[in-house]
mmCIF file of C-alpha atoms and ligand atoms in Angstrom:
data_model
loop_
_atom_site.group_PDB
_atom_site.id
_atom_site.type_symbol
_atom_site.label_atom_id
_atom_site.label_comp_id
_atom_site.label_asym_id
_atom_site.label_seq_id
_atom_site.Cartn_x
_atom_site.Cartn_y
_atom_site.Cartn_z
ATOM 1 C CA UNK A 26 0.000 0.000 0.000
ATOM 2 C CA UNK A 27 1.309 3.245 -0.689
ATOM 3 C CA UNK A 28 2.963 5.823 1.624
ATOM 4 C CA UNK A 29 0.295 8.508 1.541
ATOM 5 C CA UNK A 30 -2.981 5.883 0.604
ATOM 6 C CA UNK A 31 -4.641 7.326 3.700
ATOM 7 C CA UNK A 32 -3.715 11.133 2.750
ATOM 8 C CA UNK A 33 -5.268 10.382 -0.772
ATOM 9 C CA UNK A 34 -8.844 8.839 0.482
ATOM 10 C CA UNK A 35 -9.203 11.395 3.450
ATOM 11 C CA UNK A 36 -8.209 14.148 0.073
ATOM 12 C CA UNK A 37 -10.920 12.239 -1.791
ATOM 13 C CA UNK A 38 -13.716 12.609 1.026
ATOM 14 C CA UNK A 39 -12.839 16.074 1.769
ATOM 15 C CA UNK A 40 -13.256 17.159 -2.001
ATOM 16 C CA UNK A 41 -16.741 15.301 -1.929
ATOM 17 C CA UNK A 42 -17.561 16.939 1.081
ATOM 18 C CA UNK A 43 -16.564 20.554 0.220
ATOM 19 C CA UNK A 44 -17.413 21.018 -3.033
ATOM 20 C CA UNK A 45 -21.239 20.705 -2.266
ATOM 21 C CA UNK A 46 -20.719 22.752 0.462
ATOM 22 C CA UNK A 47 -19.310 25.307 -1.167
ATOM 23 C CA UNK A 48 -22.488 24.888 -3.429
ATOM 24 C CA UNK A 49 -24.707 25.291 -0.820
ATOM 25 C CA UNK A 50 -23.268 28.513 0.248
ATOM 26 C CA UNK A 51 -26.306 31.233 -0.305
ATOM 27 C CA UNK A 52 -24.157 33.911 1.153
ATOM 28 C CA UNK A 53 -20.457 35.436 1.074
ATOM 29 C CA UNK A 54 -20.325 35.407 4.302
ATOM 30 C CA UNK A 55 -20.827 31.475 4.456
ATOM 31 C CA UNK A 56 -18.932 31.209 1.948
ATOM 32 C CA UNK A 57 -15.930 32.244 3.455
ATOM 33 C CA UNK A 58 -16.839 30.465 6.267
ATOM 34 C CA UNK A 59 -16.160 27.438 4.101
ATOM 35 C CA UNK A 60 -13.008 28.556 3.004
ATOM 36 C CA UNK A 61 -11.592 28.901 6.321
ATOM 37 C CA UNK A 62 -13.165 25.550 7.461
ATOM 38 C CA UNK A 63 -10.653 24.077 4.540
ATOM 39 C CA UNK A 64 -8.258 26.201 3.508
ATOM 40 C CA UNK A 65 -7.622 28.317 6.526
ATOM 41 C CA UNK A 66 -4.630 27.608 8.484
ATOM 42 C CA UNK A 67 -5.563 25.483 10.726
ATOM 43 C CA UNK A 68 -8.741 24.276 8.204
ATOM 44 C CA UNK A 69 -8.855 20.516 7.499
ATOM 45 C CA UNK A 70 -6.348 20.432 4.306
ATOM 46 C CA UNK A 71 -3.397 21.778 7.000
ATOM 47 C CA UNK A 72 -4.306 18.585 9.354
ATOM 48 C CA UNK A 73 -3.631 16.342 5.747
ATOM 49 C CA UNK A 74 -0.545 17.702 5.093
ATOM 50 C CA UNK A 75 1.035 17.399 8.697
ATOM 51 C CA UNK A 76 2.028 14.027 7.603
ATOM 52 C CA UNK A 77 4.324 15.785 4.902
ATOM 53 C CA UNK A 78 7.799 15.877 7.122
ATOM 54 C CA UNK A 79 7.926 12.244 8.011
ATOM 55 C CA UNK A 80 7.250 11.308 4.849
ATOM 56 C CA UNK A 81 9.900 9.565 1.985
ATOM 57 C CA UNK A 82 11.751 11.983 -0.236
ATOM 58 C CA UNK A 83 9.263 10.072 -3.087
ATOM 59 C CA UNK A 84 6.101 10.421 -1.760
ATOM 60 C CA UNK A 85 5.914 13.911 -0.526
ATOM 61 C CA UNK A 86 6.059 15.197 -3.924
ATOM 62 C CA UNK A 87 3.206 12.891 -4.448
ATOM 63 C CA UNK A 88 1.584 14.318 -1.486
ATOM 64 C CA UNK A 89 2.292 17.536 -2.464
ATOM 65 C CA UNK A 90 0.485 17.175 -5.994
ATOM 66 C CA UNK A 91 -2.652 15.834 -4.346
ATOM 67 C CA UNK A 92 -2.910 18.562 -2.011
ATOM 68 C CA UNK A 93 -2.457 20.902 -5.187
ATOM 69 C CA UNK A 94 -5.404 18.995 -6.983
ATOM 70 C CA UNK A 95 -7.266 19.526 -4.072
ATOM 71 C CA UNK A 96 -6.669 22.952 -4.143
ATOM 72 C CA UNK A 97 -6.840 24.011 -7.720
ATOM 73 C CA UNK A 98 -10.656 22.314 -8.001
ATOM 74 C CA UNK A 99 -11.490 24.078 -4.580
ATOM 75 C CA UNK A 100 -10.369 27.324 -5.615
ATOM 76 C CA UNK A 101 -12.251 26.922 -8.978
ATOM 77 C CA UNK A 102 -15.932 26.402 -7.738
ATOM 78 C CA UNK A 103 -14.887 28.567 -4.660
ATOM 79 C CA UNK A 104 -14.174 31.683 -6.631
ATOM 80 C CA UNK A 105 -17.202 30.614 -9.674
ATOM 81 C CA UNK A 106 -19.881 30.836 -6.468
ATOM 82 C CA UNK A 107 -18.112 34.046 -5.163
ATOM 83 C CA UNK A 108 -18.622 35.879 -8.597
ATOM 84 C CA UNK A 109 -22.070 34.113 -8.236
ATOM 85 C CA UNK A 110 -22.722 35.708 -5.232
ATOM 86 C CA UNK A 111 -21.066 38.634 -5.216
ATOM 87 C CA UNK A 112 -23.307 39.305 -8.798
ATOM 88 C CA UNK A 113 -26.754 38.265 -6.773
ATOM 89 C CA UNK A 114 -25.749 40.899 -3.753
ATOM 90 C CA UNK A 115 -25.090 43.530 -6.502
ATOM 91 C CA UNK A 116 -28.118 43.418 -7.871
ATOM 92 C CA UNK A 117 -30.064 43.194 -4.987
ATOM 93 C CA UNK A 118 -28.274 46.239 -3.786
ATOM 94 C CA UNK A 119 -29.334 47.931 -7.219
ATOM 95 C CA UNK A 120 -33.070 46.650 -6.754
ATOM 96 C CA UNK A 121 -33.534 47.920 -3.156
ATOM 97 C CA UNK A 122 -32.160 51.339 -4.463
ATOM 98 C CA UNK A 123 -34.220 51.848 -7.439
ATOM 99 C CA UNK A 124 -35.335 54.738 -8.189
ATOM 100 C CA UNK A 125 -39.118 54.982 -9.567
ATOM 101 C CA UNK A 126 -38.364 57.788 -12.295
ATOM 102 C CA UNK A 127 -41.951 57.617 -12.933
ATOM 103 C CA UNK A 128 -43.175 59.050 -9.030
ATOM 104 C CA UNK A 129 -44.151 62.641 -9.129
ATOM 105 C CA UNK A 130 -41.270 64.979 -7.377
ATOM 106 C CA UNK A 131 -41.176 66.134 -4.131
ATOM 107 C CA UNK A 132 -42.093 70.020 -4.256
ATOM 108 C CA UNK A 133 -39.543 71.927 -2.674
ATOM 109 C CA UNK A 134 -41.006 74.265 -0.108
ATOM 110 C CA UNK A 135 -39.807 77.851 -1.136
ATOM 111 C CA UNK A 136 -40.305 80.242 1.803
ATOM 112 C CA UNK A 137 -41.379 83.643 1.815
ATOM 113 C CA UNK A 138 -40.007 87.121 3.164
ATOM 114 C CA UNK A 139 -42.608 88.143 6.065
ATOM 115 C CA UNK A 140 -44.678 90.488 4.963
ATOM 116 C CA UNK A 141 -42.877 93.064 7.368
ATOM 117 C CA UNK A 142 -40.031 92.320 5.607
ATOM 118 C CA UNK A 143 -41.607 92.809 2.517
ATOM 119 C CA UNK A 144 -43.140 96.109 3.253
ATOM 120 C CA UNK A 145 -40.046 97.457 4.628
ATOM 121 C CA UNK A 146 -38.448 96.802 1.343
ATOM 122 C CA UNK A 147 -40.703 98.516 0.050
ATOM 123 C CA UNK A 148 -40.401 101.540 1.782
ATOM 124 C CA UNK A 149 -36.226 101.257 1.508
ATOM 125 C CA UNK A 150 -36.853 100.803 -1.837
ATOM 126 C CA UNK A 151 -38.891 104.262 -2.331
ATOM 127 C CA UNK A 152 -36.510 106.222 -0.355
ATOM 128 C CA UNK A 153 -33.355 104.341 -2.073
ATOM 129 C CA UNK A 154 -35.085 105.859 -5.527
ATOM 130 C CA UNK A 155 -34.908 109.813 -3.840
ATOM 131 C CA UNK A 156 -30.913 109.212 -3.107
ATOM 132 C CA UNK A 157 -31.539 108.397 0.811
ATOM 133 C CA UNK A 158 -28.729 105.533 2.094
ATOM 134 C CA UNK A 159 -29.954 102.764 4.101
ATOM 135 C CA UNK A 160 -28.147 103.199 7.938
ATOM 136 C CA UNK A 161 -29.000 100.249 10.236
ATOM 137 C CA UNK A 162 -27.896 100.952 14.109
ATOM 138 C CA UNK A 163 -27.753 98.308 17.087
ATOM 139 C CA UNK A 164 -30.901 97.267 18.969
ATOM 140 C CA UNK A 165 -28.941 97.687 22.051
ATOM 141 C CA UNK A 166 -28.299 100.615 22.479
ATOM 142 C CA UNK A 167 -26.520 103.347 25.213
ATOM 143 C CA UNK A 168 -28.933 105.499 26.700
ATOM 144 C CA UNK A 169 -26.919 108.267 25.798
ATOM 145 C CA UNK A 170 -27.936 108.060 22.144
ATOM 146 C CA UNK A 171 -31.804 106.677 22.772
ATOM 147 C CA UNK A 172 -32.435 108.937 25.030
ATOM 148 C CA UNK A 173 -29.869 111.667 26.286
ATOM 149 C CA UNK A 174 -28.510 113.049 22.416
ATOM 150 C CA UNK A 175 -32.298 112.827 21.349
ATOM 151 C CA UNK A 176 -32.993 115.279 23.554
ATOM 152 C CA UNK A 177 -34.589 113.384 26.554
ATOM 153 C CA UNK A 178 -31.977 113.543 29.102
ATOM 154 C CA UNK A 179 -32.531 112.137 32.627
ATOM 155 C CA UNK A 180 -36.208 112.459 34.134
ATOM 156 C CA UNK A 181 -37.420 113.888 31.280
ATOM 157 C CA UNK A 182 -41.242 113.474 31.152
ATOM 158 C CA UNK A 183 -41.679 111.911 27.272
ATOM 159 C CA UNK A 184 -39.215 109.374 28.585
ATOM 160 C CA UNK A 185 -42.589 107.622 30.564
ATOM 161 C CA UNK A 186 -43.756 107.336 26.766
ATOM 162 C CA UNK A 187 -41.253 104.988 25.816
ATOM 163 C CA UNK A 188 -40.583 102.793 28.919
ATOM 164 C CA UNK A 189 -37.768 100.268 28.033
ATOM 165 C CA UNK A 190 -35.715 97.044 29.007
ATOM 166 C CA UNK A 191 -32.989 97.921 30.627
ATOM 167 C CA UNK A 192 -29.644 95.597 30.600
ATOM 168 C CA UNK A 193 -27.956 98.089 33.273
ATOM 169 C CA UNK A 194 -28.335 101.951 33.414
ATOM 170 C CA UNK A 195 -26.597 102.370 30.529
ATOM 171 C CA UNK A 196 -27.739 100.163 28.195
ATOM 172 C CA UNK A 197 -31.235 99.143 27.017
ATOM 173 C CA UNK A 198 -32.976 97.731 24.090
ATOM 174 C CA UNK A 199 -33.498 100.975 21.746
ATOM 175 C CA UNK A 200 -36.841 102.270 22.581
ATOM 176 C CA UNK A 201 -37.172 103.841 18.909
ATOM 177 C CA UNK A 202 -34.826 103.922 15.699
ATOM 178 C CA UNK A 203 -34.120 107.873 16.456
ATOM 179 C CA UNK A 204 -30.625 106.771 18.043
ATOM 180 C CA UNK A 205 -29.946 106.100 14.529
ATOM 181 C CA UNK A 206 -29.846 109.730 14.173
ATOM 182 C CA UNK A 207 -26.950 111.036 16.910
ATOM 183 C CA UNK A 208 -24.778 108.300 15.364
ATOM 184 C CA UNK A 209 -25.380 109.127 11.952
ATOM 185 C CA UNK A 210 -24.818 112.810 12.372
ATOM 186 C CA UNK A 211 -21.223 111.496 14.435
ATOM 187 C CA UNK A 212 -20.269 109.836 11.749
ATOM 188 C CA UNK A 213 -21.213 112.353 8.477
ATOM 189 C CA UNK A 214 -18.537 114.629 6.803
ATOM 190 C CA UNK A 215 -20.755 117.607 5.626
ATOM 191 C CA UNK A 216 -18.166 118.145 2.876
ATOM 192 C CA UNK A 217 -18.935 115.007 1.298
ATOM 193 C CA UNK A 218 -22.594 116.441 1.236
ATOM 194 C CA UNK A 219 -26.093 116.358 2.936
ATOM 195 C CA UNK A 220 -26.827 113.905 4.710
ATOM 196 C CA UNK A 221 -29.704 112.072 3.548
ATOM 197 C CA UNK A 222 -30.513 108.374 5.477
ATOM 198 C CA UNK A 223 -33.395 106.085 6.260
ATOM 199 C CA UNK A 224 -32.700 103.048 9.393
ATOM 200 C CA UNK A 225 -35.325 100.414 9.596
ATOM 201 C CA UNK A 226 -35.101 98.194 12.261
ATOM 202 C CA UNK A 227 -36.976 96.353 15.234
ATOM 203 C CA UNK A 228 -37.941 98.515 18.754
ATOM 204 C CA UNK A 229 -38.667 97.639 21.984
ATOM 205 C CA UNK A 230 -41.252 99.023 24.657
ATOM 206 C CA UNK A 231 -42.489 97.622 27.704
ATOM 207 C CA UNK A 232 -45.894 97.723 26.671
ATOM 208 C CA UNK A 233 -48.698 95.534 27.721
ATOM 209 C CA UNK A 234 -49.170 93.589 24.336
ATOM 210 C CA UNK A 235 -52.633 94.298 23.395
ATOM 211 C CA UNK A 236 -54.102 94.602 19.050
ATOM 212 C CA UNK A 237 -52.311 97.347 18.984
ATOM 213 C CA UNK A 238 -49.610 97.386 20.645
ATOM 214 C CA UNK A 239 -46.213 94.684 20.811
ATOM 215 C CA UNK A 240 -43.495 94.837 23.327
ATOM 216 C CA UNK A 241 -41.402 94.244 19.922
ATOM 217 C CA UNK A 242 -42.330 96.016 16.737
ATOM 218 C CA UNK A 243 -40.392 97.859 14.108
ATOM 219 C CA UNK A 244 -40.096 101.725 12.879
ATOM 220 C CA UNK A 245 -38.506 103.414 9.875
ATOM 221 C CA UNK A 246 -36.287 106.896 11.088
ATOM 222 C CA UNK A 247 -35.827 108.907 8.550
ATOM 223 C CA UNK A 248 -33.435 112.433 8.378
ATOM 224 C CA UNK A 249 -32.119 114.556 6.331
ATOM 225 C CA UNK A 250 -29.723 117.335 7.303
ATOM 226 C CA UNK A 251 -27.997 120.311 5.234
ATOM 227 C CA UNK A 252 -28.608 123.654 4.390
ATOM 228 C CA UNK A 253 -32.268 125.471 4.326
ATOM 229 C CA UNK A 254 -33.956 122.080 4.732
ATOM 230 C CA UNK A 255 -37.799 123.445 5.747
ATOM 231 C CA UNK A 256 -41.288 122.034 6.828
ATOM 232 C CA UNK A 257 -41.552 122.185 3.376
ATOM 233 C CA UNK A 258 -39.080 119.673 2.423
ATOM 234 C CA UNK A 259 -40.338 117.550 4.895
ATOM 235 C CA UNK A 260 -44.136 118.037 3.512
ATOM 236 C CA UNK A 261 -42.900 117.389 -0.122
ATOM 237 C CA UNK A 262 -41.092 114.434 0.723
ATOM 238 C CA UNK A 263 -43.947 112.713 2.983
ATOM 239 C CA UNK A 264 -46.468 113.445 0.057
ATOM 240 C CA UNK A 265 -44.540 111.509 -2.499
ATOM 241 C CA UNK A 266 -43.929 109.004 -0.241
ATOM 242 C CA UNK A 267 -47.859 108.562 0.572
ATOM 243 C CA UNK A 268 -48.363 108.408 -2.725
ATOM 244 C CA UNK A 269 -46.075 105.981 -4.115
ATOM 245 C CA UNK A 270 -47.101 103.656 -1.028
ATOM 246 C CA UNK A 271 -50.725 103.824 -0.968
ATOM 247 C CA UNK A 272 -51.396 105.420 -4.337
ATOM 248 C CA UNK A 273 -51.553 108.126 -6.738
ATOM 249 C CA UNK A 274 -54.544 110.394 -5.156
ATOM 250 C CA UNK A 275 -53.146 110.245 -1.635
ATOM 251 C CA UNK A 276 -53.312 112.978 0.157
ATOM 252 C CA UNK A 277 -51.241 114.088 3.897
ATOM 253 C CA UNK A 278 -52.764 116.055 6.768
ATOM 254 C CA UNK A 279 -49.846 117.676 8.980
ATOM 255 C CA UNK A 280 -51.400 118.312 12.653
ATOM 256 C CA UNK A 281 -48.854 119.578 15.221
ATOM 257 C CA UNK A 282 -47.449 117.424 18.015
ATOM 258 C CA UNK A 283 -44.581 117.493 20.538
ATOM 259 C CA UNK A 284 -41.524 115.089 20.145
ATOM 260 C CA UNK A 285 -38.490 116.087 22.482
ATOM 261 C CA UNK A 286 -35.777 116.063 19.394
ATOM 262 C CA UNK A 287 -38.205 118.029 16.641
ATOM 263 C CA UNK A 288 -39.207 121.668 16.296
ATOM 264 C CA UNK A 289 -41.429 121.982 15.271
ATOM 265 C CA UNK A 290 -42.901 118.304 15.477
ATOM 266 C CA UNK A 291 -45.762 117.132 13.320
ATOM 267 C CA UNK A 292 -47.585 114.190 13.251
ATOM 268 C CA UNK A 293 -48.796 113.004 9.836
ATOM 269 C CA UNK A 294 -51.650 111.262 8.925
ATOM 270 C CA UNK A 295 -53.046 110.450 5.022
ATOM 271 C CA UNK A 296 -56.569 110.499 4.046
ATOM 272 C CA UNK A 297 -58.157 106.724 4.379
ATOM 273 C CA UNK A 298 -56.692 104.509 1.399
ATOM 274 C CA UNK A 299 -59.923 102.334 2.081
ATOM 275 C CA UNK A 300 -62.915 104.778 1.590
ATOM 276 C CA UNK A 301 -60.793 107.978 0.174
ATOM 277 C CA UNK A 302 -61.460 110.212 2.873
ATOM 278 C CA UNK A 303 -65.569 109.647 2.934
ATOM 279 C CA UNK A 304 -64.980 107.780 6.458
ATOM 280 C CA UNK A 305 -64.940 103.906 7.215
ATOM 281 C CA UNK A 306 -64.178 101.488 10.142
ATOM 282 C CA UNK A 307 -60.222 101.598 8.678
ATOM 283 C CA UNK A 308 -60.349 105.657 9.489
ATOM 284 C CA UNK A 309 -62.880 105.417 12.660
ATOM 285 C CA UNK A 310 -64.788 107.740 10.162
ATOM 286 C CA UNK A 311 -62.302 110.449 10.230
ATOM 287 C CA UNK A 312 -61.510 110.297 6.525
ATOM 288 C CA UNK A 313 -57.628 110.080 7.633
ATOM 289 C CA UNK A 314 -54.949 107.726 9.009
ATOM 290 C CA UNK A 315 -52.111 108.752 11.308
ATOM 291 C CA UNK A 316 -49.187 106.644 10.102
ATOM 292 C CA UNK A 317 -46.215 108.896 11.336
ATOM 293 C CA UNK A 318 -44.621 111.784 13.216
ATOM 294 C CA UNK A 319 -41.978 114.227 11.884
ATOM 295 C CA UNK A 320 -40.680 117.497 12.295
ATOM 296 C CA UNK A 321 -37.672 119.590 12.041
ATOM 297 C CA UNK A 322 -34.747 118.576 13.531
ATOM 298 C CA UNK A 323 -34.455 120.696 16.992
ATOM 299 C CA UNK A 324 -31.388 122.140 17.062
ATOM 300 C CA UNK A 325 -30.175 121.182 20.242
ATOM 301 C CA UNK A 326 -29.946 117.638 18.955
ATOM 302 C CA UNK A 327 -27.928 119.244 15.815
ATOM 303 C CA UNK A 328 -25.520 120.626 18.207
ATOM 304 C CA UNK A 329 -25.292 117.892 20.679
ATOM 305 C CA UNK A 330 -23.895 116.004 17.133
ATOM 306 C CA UNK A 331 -21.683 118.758 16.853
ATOM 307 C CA UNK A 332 -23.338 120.268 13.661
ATOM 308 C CA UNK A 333 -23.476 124.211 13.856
ATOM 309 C CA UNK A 334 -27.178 124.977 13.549
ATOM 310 C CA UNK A 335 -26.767 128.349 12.388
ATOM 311 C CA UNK A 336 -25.700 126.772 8.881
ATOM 312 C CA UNK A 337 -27.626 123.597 8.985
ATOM 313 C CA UNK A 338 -30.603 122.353 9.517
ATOM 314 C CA UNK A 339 -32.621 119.073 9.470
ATOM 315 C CA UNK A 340 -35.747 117.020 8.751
ATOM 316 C CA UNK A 341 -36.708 113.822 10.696
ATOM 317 C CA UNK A 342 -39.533 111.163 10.360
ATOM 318 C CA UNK A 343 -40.607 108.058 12.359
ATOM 319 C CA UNK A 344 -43.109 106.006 11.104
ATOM 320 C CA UNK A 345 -44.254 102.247 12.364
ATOM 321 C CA UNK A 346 -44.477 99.723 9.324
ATOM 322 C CA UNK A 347 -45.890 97.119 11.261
ATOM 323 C CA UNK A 348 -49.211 99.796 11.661
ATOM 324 C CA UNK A 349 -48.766 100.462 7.652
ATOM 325 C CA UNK A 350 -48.942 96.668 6.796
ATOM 326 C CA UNK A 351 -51.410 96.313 8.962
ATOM 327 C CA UNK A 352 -53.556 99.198 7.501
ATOM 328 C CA UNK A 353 -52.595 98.485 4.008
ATOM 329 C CA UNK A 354 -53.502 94.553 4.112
ATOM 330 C CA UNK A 355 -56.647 94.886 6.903
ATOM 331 C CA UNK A 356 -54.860 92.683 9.895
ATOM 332 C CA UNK A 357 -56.757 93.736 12.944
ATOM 333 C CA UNK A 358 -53.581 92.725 15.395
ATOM 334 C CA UNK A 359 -50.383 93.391 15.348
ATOM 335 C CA UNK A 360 -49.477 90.056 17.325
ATOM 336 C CA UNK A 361 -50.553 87.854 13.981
ATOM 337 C CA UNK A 362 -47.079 89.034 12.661
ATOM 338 C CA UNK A 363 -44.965 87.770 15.333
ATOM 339 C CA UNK A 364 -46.591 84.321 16.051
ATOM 340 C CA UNK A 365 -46.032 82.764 12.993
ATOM 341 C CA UNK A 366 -49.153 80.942 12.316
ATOM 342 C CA UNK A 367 -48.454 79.939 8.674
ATOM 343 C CA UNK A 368 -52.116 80.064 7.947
ATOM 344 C CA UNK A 369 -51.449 83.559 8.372
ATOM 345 C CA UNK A 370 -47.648 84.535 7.247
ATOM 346 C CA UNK A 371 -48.771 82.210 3.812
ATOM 347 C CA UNK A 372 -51.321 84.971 2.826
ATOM 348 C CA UNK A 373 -48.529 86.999 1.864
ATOM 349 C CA UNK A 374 -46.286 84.695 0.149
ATOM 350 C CA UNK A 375 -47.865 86.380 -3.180
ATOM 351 C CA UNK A 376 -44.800 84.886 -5.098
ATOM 352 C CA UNK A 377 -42.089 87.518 -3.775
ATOM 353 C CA UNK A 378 -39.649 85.500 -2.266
HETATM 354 N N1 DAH B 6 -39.021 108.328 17.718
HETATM 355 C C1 DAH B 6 -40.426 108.613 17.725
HETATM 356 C C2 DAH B 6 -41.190 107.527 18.450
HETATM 357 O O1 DAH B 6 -40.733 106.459 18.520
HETATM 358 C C3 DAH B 6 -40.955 108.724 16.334
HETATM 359 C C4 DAH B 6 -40.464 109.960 15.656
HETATM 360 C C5 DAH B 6 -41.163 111.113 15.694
HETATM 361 C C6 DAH B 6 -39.249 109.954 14.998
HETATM 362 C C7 DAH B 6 -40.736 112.249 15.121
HETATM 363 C C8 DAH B 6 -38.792 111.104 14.375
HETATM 364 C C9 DAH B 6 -39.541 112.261 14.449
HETATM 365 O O2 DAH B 6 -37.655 111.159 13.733
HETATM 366 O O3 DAH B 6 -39.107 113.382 13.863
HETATM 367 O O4 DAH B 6 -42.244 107.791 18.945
#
């Protein structure tokens, strides 16, 4: 009997047992698990060829070339039901992430700017067109330019008007834009030119919220300061402004009023958009709408800026463009535009995003 006869039946049974295994493999990962079961190093084949050292110089080549049969028609249906395999996971991979061209698309949701957003454009837009720069200044503010260079310094009365959040005595959210103003007039060179500026941006008041009223809200300041600038220039201005914003037959009312950094001070109304002046429920059947105040710039607060008044002078304006959206598209409370009910902010979407 030969040298290796028991090597070559125990080769014999373990290529009739792996090859169907192999076979039956329905995964790689089985698969593999196979391969190590034979051909790993301490797999079944390795226990065969253990024999190999005390073997005679003729039969371990013999050994040796069964061992290589062995191998050779392993590896060949091994690596035919890998390919197998590896094809089937690709595809199933491609089938679970199909993608139905034929499904209607998801529609992006586009948002909107808020409509107080949109009808401060607006208004930056208007005053943009009659050469006025756009000047934003910080919503907290030093007291010294909300209240003290605007003409309101300590325990002045009007200061009960516009009762604020204070962060220390210093500092408090800005109770109006009007600050906007003493840092403005810091900052201009005259001999570049007059200064002409508008400064939108949001307010605070310790208000009780009511329809009206909203401890946060926004305002528009607007100045202008050079040479000769009258009650006229202010009128003239207002008027075009009325008109462009409401509409060609709008008319303004000037009534006098009392703010600490204007004198005179104004307050300006225009007759009713909604009836024309005949008086409606938008008007409390007055025919006319107060939508801002105004005056000349008082020349204390040109001074305090360090602008001589005896060469210059200056118009202001204030107005509130949450109370012109609200007049202009009927909301009957100001708080609708802060709570973000999307049944409301979507009325407005109107396709300008
Ligand atoms: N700052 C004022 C307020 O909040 C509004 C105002 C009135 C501003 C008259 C002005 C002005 O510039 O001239 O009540």
């Amino acid at each position: 009997m030969s040298e290796i006869h028991a090597q070559r039946e125990q080769l014999q049974e373990l290529t009739q047992a792996a090859l169907p295994e192999i076979e039956a493999a329905t995964n790689l990962k089985d698969l593999d698990a196979v391969r190590v079961k034979y051909m790993g190093r301490s797999g079944l084949v390795t226990e065969v060829s253990k024999v190999m050292k005390d073997l005679s110089n003729e039969a371990r080549p013999q050994l040796g070339q069964l061992m290589n049969d062995f191998r050779n028609s392993f590896t060949q249906v091994f690596d035919a039901k890998k390919e197998e395999l590896e094809e089937a996971a690709l595809q199933e991979q491609l089938a679970s992430e199909a993608i139905d061209v034929t499904l209607p698309g998801r529609k992006p949701t586009i948002g909107a700017r808020h409509i107080i957003t949109q009808t401060m454009e607006e208004i930056e837009d208007l005053f943009i067109g009659m050469g006025y720069q756009i000047i934003e200044g910080p919503e907290v503010e030093l007291d010294l330019y909300n209240f003290e260079m605007m003409n309101l310094p300590q325990n002045h009365p009007a200061r009960d008007m516009q009762d604020s959040f204070y962060i220390d005595s210093e500092v408090l959210l800005r109770t109006h834009t009007s600050p906007v103003q003493a840092r403005t007039m810091l900052a201009h060179n005259f001999e570049e030119g007059p200064l002409k500026m508008i400064s939108p941006g949001k307010v605070f008041r310790r208000d009780n919220d009511d329809a009206t009223h909203s401890h946060q809200f926004h305002q528009i300041e607007g100045l202008v300061v050079d040479k000769k600038i009258t009650l006229a220039d202010l009128k003239g201005t207002l008027l075009v402004f009325a008109q462009q914003l409401f509409g060609e037959d709008q008319e303004i009312r000037l009534r006098p009023s009392y703010f600490p950094f204007t004198e005179p001070s104004v307050e300006v109304d225009v007759s009713c958009f909604n009836c024309g002046g005949d008086g409606c429920s938008v008007c409390s059947r007055t025919g006319w709408i107060e939508i801002l105040g105004a005056g000349i710039v008082h020349p204390k607060v040109l001074e305090m800026a360090n602008i001589d008044a005896t060469k210059y002078s200056g118009m202001a304006f204030g107005l509130g463009p949450d109370r012109v959206a609200m007049l202009k598209y009927a909301v009957e409370d100001i708080r609708h535009f802060y709570q973000n009910d999307l049944r409301f902010t979507r009325q407005f979407q109107g396709g300008q995003n």
